[in-house]
Amino acid sequence: QAKRDGRNGCQVFTPQTAPMDKIRLGLESALHHALERDELRLVYQPQVSVVGQHFVGAEVLLRWKHPVLGWVSPTVFIPVLEDTGLIEPFGEWVLRRACQQYKRWLDDGVVGLNSKISVNLSPRQFRQRDLGERIQAAIQDTGLPPTSLALEITESTLMYNLEQGAVLLRQLRHLGVSIAIDDFGTGYSSLAYLKDLPIDYLKIDRSFVKDIVTDRNDAAIANSIIGLAHNLGLKVVAEGVEEQDILNVLADLGCDQYQGYFFARPVVADELPLLIAGCD
Ligand code: C2E
Ligand code: MG
Ligand code: MG
Ligand code: MG
């Protein structure tokens, strides 16, 4: 982080933070080549119904293998992609690859038409003027039924430009694509948008899920989110479910779907069919 020099307005890097900036610059230049050097991979995490553990879809998550550092977490490199604008081509790559893969699974009978592939959209992706057209093109080019695609956005992504976002969401609803609000409850935003916009799912953030068995406040928050969603006709997905006890609480609260290490970690494409076969 840069500290402003009071007298001449020059940016001064403090010794402690300078290495961080170097690391970031290093990541940035390495990321520029990640696509062409084939260092990106997609993993898929199954989403299943809370009752009966039926397969309802999968969330696609991006992975990057740096030639020297090895696997780098998306929590580290997505912000760099976001700041540099690289998220636009990378996001397009994720969207197209995921649609292509899911279409193949549909054709092979691995997944059903009542399930969906969920793709995350960053704030910058969501601001792209032609995003609706890009999504439509990805669907058309891959042959994926639009009803088999869900897009995940956070509240803050939506709030950044609510007017443009609302137009886009209606365009997507018209296509048949579903919308999930990711990390629900962690942002600072009003709930008013929920009644006006075509949203299909609320995803309860892992921060409310992980201690739900012991923390009454977390349970109260989850209960409220589920009640709110159901009253508005939305479905609820809990994320980060790691234990049976957590699942039991979510079942008592009437949560619809979940994903998490308890059912499965995100896996490479080759491994998903086996996980789905174990569902029923
Ligand atoms: P997210 O969309 O909230 O994704 C859920 C994160 O929780 C994933 O982390 C997933 O691996 C992790 N997770 C799932 N189940 C469990 C569990 O039981 N326990 C724990 N501790 N963690 C669990 P991941 O893959 O590291 O992704 C982090 C974030 O990076 C995502 O959060 C999403 O915001 C972003 N991201 C990942 N892939 C993409 C992408 O392709 N495009 C964009 N725009 N963002 C992405
Ligand atoms: Mg997500
Ligand atoms: Mg999430
Ligand atoms: Mg999350």
Short mmCIF file of C-alpha atoms and ligand atoms in Angstrom, two decimals:
data_model
loop_
_atom_site.label_atom_id
_atom_site.label_comp_id
_atom_site.label_asym_id
_atom_site.label_seq_id
_atom_site.Cartn_x
_atom_site.Cartn_y
_atom_site.Cartn_z
CA GLN A 1 0.00 0.00 0.00
CA ALA A 2 1.20 3.47 -0.84
CA LYS A 3 1.44 6.24 1.68
CA ARG A 4 1.01 9.76 0.39
CA ASP A 5 3.79 12.19 1.14
CA GLY A 6 2.20 15.26 2.67
CA ARG A 7 4.45 17.84 1.04
CA ASN A 8 4.76 16.96 -2.62
CA GLY A 9 2.11 14.31 -3.12
CA CYS A 10 4.64 11.64 -4.15
CA GLN A 11 3.81 8.04 -3.38
CA VAL A 12 6.17 6.45 -0.89
CA PHE A 13 6.31 2.72 -0.42
CA THR A 14 6.99 1.62 3.13
CA PRO A 15 9.61 -1.15 3.57
CA GLN A 16 7.07 -3.60 4.98
CA THR A 17 4.63 -3.23 2.13
CA ALA A 18 7.11 -3.04 -0.75
CA PRO A 19 7.51 -6.83 -0.99
CA MET A 20 3.74 -7.22 -1.27
CA ASP A 21 3.71 -4.88 -4.26
CA LYS A 22 6.56 -6.81 -5.86
CA ILE A 23 4.70 -10.05 -5.34
CA ARG A 24 1.63 -8.52 -6.87
CA LEU A 25 3.56 -7.24 -9.88
CA GLY A 26 5.11 -10.67 -10.31
CA LEU A 27 1.71 -12.32 -10.19
CA GLU A 28 0.37 -9.78 -12.63
CA SER A 29 2.99 -10.42 -15.30
CA ALA A 30 2.72 -14.19 -14.79
CA LEU A 31 -1.05 -13.98 -15.16
CA HIS A 32 -0.68 -12.23 -18.49
CA HIS A 33 0.69 -15.50 -19.89
CA ALA A 34 -1.44 -17.93 -17.90
CA LEU A 35 -4.07 -18.42 -20.59
CA GLU A 36 -1.69 -18.97 -23.52
CA ARG A 37 0.59 -21.16 -21.37
CA ASP A 38 -2.32 -23.39 -20.46
CA GLU A 39 -1.90 -22.85 -16.72
CA LEU A 40 -5.62 -22.49 -15.98
CA ARG A 41 -7.88 -25.32 -14.91
CA LEU A 42 -11.52 -25.58 -13.98
CA VAL A 43 -12.81 -27.59 -11.08
CA TYR A 44 -16.43 -28.41 -10.35
CA GLN A 45 -18.12 -28.65 -6.97
CA PRO A 46 -21.40 -30.59 -6.90
CA GLN A 47 -24.49 -28.97 -5.44
CA VAL A 48 -27.04 -31.36 -4.01
CA SER A 49 -30.47 -31.16 -2.39
CA VAL A 50 -30.42 -31.05 1.41
CA VAL A 51 -33.13 -33.70 1.50
CA GLY A 52 -32.05 -36.85 -0.29
CA GLN A 53 -28.73 -35.47 -1.63
CA HIS A 54 -29.92 -35.42 -5.22
CA PHE A 55 -27.56 -33.77 -7.69
CA VAL A 56 -28.89 -30.34 -8.67
CA GLY A 57 -25.83 -28.82 -10.33
CA ALA A 58 -22.20 -27.82 -9.99
CA GLU A 59 -20.31 -24.59 -9.38
CA VAL A 60 -17.29 -24.06 -11.59
CA LEU A 61 -14.22 -22.65 -9.85
CA LEU A 62 -11.05 -21.38 -11.51
CA ARG A 63 -7.61 -22.75 -10.63
CA TRP A 64 -4.20 -21.38 -11.65
CA LYS A 65 -0.95 -23.30 -11.56
CA HIS A 66 1.95 -20.84 -11.46
CA PRO A 67 5.08 -22.41 -13.02
CA VAL A 68 7.14 -21.85 -9.84
CA LEU A 69 4.67 -21.15 -7.02
CA GLY A 70 2.36 -24.02 -7.88
CA TRP A 71 -1.36 -23.71 -7.25
CA VAL A 72 -2.38 -20.16 -6.38
CA SER A 73 -5.72 -19.53 -4.66
CA PRO A 74 -8.40 -17.65 -6.59
CA THR A 75 -8.79 -15.41 -3.55
CA VAL A 76 -5.27 -14.18 -4.40
CA PHE A 77 -5.36 -14.02 -8.19
CA ILE A 78 -8.99 -13.06 -8.94
CA PRO A 79 -8.46 -9.59 -7.39
CA VAL A 80 -5.36 -9.12 -9.59
CA LEU A 81 -7.33 -10.16 -12.67
CA GLU A 82 -10.05 -7.77 -11.59
CA ASP A 83 -7.69 -4.78 -11.17
CA THR A 84 -5.86 -5.38 -14.45
CA GLY A 85 -8.97 -6.08 -16.51
CA LEU A 86 -7.64 -9.55 -17.36
CA ILE A 87 -10.80 -10.90 -15.71
CA GLU A 88 -12.68 -10.10 -18.92
CA PRO A 89 -10.83 -12.56 -21.21
CA PHE A 90 -10.30 -15.06 -18.37
CA GLY A 91 -13.95 -14.88 -17.37
CA GLU A 92 -15.01 -15.42 -20.96
CA TRP A 93 -12.74 -18.47 -21.09
CA VAL A 94 -14.30 -19.87 -17.88
CA LEU A 95 -17.84 -19.26 -19.14
CA ARG A 96 -17.27 -20.90 -22.52
CA ARG A 97 -15.31 -23.85 -21.14
CA ALA A 98 -17.92 -24.49 -18.46
CA CYS A 99 -20.83 -24.30 -20.93
CA GLN A 100 -18.99 -26.64 -23.31
CA GLN A 101 -18.26 -29.13 -20.54
CA TYR A 102 -21.80 -29.10 -19.17
CA LYS A 103 -23.27 -29.57 -22.64
CA ARG A 104 -21.05 -32.63 -23.05
CA TRP A 105 -22.25 -34.01 -19.71
CA LEU A 106 -25.85 -33.40 -20.75
CA ASP A 107 -25.31 -35.22 -24.06
CA ASP A 108 -23.60 -38.11 -22.29
CA GLY A 109 -26.44 -38.40 -19.79
CA VAL A 110 -24.11 -37.62 -16.89
CA VAL A 111 -26.28 -34.69 -15.77
CA GLY A 112 -29.97 -33.97 -16.29
CA LEU A 113 -31.88 -31.04 -17.75
CA ASN A 114 -33.15 -30.18 -14.27
CA SER A 115 -29.59 -29.42 -13.09
CA LYS A 116 -27.40 -26.36 -13.69
CA ILE A 117 -23.82 -25.25 -14.06
CA SER A 118 -23.09 -22.16 -11.94
CA VAL A 119 -20.50 -19.62 -13.10
CA ASN A 120 -19.16 -16.79 -10.91
CA LEU A 121 -19.17 -13.27 -12.32
CA SER A 122 -16.86 -10.62 -10.83
CA PRO A 123 -17.91 -6.96 -10.50
CA ARG A 124 -15.90 -5.97 -13.56
CA GLN A 125 -17.34 -8.78 -15.66
CA PHE A 126 -20.81 -7.76 -14.61
CA ARG A 127 -20.12 -4.20 -15.75
CA GLN A 128 -19.21 -5.23 -19.31
CA ARG A 129 -21.63 -3.45 -21.61
CA ASP A 130 -22.03 -6.44 -23.91
CA LEU A 131 -22.19 -9.14 -21.20
CA GLY A 132 -25.71 -10.18 -22.15
CA GLU A 133 -24.64 -10.71 -25.75
CA ARG A 134 -21.50 -12.58 -24.67
CA ILE A 135 -23.53 -14.95 -22.52
CA GLN A 136 -26.04 -15.48 -25.29
CA ALA A 137 -23.22 -16.21 -27.73
CA ALA A 138 -21.59 -18.69 -25.32
CA ILE A 139 -24.91 -20.52 -24.98
CA GLN A 140 -25.55 -20.53 -28.71
CA ASP A 141 -22.03 -21.58 -29.70
CA THR A 142 -21.89 -24.45 -27.21
CA GLY A 143 -25.51 -25.56 -27.58
CA LEU A 144 -26.07 -25.50 -23.82
CA PRO A 145 -29.75 -24.98 -22.96
CA PRO A 146 -29.96 -21.54 -21.26
CA THR A 147 -31.97 -23.12 -18.44
CA SER A 148 -28.88 -25.21 -17.63
CA LEU A 149 -26.85 -22.08 -16.80
CA ALA A 150 -26.83 -20.10 -13.55
CA LEU A 151 -24.71 -17.03 -12.87
CA GLU A 152 -23.48 -16.06 -9.41
CA ILE A 153 -23.04 -12.42 -8.45
CA THR A 154 -22.54 -10.82 -5.06
CA GLU A 155 -24.75 -8.09 -3.64
CA SER A 156 -21.99 -5.52 -4.03
CA THR A 157 -21.50 -6.49 -7.68
CA LEU A 158 -25.15 -5.78 -8.25
CA MET A 159 -25.23 -2.60 -6.17
CA TYR A 160 -22.30 -1.02 -8.00
CA ASN A 161 -24.59 -0.19 -10.88
CA LEU A 162 -28.10 -1.25 -10.02
CA GLU A 163 -29.70 0.32 -13.08
CA GLN A 164 -27.48 -1.35 -15.66
CA GLY A 165 -27.51 -4.54 -13.57
CA ALA A 166 -31.30 -4.65 -13.53
CA VAL A 167 -31.44 -4.38 -17.32
CA LEU A 168 -28.92 -7.20 -17.65
CA LEU A 169 -30.73 -9.45 -15.17
CA ARG A 170 -34.00 -9.02 -17.07
CA GLN A 171 -32.20 -9.82 -20.31
CA LEU A 172 -30.81 -13.00 -18.71
CA ARG A 173 -34.19 -14.00 -17.29
CA HIS A 174 -35.64 -13.57 -20.76
CA LEU A 175 -32.99 -15.96 -22.10
CA GLY A 176 -33.83 -18.50 -19.38
CA VAL A 177 -30.56 -18.15 -17.44
CA SER A 178 -30.82 -18.25 -13.62
CA ILE A 179 -29.27 -15.82 -11.16
CA ALA A 180 -27.86 -16.59 -7.72
CA ILE A 181 -26.79 -14.01 -5.15
CA ASP A 182 -23.45 -15.28 -3.84
CA ASP A 183 -22.14 -14.76 -0.29
CA PHE A 184 -25.57 -13.47 0.67
CA GLY A 185 -25.66 -11.52 3.90
CA THR A 186 -22.02 -10.43 3.89
CA GLY A 187 -22.43 -7.21 1.87
CA TYR A 188 -23.87 -3.91 2.87
CA SER A 189 -26.99 -3.51 0.84
CA SER A 190 -30.68 -3.01 1.16
CA LEU A 191 -33.04 -5.90 0.54
CA ALA A 192 -35.23 -3.82 -1.75
CA TYR A 193 -33.60 -5.20 -4.90
CA LEU A 194 -34.82 -8.70 -4.05
CA LYS A 195 -38.45 -7.84 -4.73
CA ASP A 196 -37.85 -6.07 -8.02
CA LEU A 197 -35.20 -8.19 -9.72
CA PRO A 198 -35.41 -11.62 -11.33
CA ILE A 199 -33.28 -13.58 -8.85
CA ASP A 200 -33.61 -17.33 -8.38
CA TYR A 201 -31.24 -18.35 -5.57
CA LEU A 202 -29.70 -16.93 -2.43
CA LYS A 203 -26.43 -18.56 -1.40
CA ILE A 204 -25.80 -18.41 2.35
CA ASP A 205 -22.17 -17.54 2.88
CA ARG A 206 -19.92 -20.05 4.60
CA SER A 207 -19.25 -17.57 7.41
CA PHE A 208 -22.84 -18.14 8.65
CA VAL A 209 -22.73 -21.87 8.00
CA LYS A 210 -19.51 -23.06 9.57
CA ASP A 211 -20.52 -22.52 13.23
CA ILE A 212 -24.25 -22.95 12.76
CA VAL A 213 -24.39 -25.90 15.17
CA THR A 214 -22.98 -23.99 18.15
CA ASP A 215 -23.66 -20.34 17.36
CA ARG A 216 -27.30 -19.40 17.89
CA ASN A 217 -26.80 -16.11 16.08
CA ASP A 218 -25.53 -17.82 12.93
CA ALA A 219 -28.49 -20.19 13.08
CA ALA A 220 -30.82 -17.20 13.48
CA ILE A 221 -29.29 -15.48 10.45
CA ALA A 222 -29.51 -18.63 8.31
CA ASN A 223 -33.10 -19.12 9.45
CA SER A 224 -33.96 -15.55 8.47
CA ILE A 225 -32.30 -15.84 5.05
CA ILE A 226 -34.20 -19.06 4.35
CA GLY A 227 -37.51 -17.53 5.48
CA LEU A 228 -36.93 -14.40 3.43
CA ALA A 229 -35.97 -16.38 0.34
CA HIS A 230 -38.94 -18.73 0.56
CA ASN A 231 -41.38 -15.88 1.13
CA LEU A 232 -40.05 -14.28 -2.05
CA GLY A 233 -40.19 -17.56 -3.97
CA LEU A 234 -36.42 -18.06 -4.11
CA LYS A 235 -34.36 -21.15 -3.36
CA VAL A 236 -31.53 -21.26 -0.87
CA VAL A 237 -28.11 -22.84 -1.31
CA ALA A 238 -25.82 -23.18 1.71
CA GLU A 239 -22.10 -23.09 0.96
CA GLY A 240 -19.21 -24.60 2.85
CA VAL A 241 -21.04 -27.47 4.54
CA GLU A 242 -18.32 -29.63 6.06
CA GLU A 243 -20.15 -31.87 8.55
CA GLN A 244 -23.26 -33.96 9.03
CA ASP A 245 -24.29 -31.91 12.09
CA ILE A 246 -24.30 -28.74 9.98
CA LEU A 247 -26.41 -30.44 7.34
CA ASN A 248 -28.89 -31.56 10.00
CA VAL A 249 -29.40 -27.99 11.19
CA LEU A 250 -29.83 -26.78 7.60
CA ALA A 251 -32.39 -29.53 7.01
CA ASP A 252 -34.32 -28.43 10.12
CA LEU A 253 -34.30 -24.86 8.84
CA GLY A 254 -35.67 -25.95 5.46
CA CYS A 255 -32.62 -25.05 3.36
CA ASP A 256 -33.05 -26.36 -0.20
CA GLN A 257 -29.57 -27.18 -1.46
CA TYR A 258 -25.97 -27.22 -0.34
CA GLN A 259 -22.42 -27.62 -1.48
CA GLY A 260 -19.34 -28.28 0.61
CA TYR A 261 -16.59 -30.67 1.56
CA PHE A 262 -19.13 -32.87 3.37
CA PHE A 263 -20.51 -33.98 0.03
CA ALA A 264 -17.47 -33.27 -2.13
CA ARG A 265 -14.57 -30.90 -2.69
CA PRO A 266 -14.33 -29.23 -6.07
CA VAL A 267 -13.01 -31.84 -8.52
CA VAL A 268 -11.61 -31.92 -12.05
CA ALA A 269 -14.07 -32.71 -14.83
CA ASP A 270 -13.06 -36.37 -15.11
CA GLU A 271 -14.05 -37.02 -11.52
CA LEU A 272 -17.50 -35.43 -11.51
CA PRO A 273 -19.44 -38.29 -13.16
CA LEU A 274 -18.42 -40.66 -10.39
CA LEU A 275 -19.60 -38.21 -7.70
CA ILE A 276 -22.95 -37.81 -9.44
CA ALA A 277 -23.37 -41.56 -9.78
CA GLY A 278 -23.00 -41.74 -5.98
CA CYS A 279 -25.88 -39.30 -5.45
CA ASP A 280 -28.87 -41.57 -5.82
P1 C2E B 1 -17.31 -18.49 -3.96
O1 C2E B 1 -18.00 -18.29 -5.27
O2 C2E B 1 -18.06 -18.12 -2.72
O3 C2E B 1 -16.89 -20.02 -3.96
C1 C2E B 1 -16.96 -20.86 -2.86
C2 C2E B 1 -15.59 -21.12 -2.28
O4 C2E B 1 -15.73 -21.95 -1.12
C3 C2E B 1 -14.65 -21.87 -3.21
O5 C2E B 1 -13.33 -21.42 -2.95
C4 C2E B 1 -14.79 -23.31 -2.74
O6 C2E B 1 -13.70 -24.14 -3.08
C5 C2E B 1 -14.90 -23.10 -1.25
N1 C2E B 1 -15.56 -24.20 -0.57
C6 C2E B 1 -16.53 -25.02 -1.03
N2 C2E B 1 -16.92 -25.89 -0.10
C7 C2E B 1 -16.19 -25.62 1.00
C8 C2E B 1 -16.15 -26.20 2.32
O7 C2E B 1 -16.88 -27.13 2.69
N3 C2E B 1 -15.26 -25.65 3.20
C9 C2E B 1 -14.44 -24.62 2.86
N4 C2E B 1 -13.58 -24.17 3.78
N5 C2E B 1 -14.46 -24.05 1.63
C10 C2E B 1 -15.33 -24.55 0.71
P2 C2E B 1 -12.33 -21.07 -4.11
O8 C2E B 1 -12.44 -22.10 -5.18
O9 C2E B 1 -11.02 -20.84 -3.45
O10 C2E B 1 -12.90 -19.71 -4.69
C11 C2E B 1 -12.88 -18.54 -3.92
C12 C2E B 1 -13.63 -17.42 -4.61
O11 C2E B 1 -12.96 -17.06 -5.82
C13 C2E B 1 -15.04 -17.80 -5.04
O12 C2E B 1 -15.90 -17.70 -3.95
C14 C2E B 1 -15.29 -16.79 -6.12
O13 C2E B 1 -15.68 -15.55 -5.55
C15 C2E B 1 -13.91 -16.61 -6.74
N6 C2E B 1 -13.84 -17.40 -7.98
C16 C2E B 1 -13.46 -18.68 -8.15
N7 C2E B 1 -13.53 -19.04 -9.44
C17 C2E B 1 -13.96 -17.94 -10.14
C18 C2E B 1 -14.24 -17.66 -11.53
O14 C2E B 1 -14.13 -18.51 -12.41
N8 C2E B 1 -14.65 -16.40 -11.84
C19 C2E B 1 -14.81 -15.43 -10.88
N9 C2E B 1 -15.21 -14.24 -11.27
N10 C2E B 1 -14.57 -15.66 -9.58
C20 C2E B 1 -14.15 -16.90 -9.20
MG MG B 2 -19.75 -18.67 -6.08
MG MG B 3 -20.13 -18.24 -2.58
MG MG B 4 -18.28 -17.46 -0.43
#
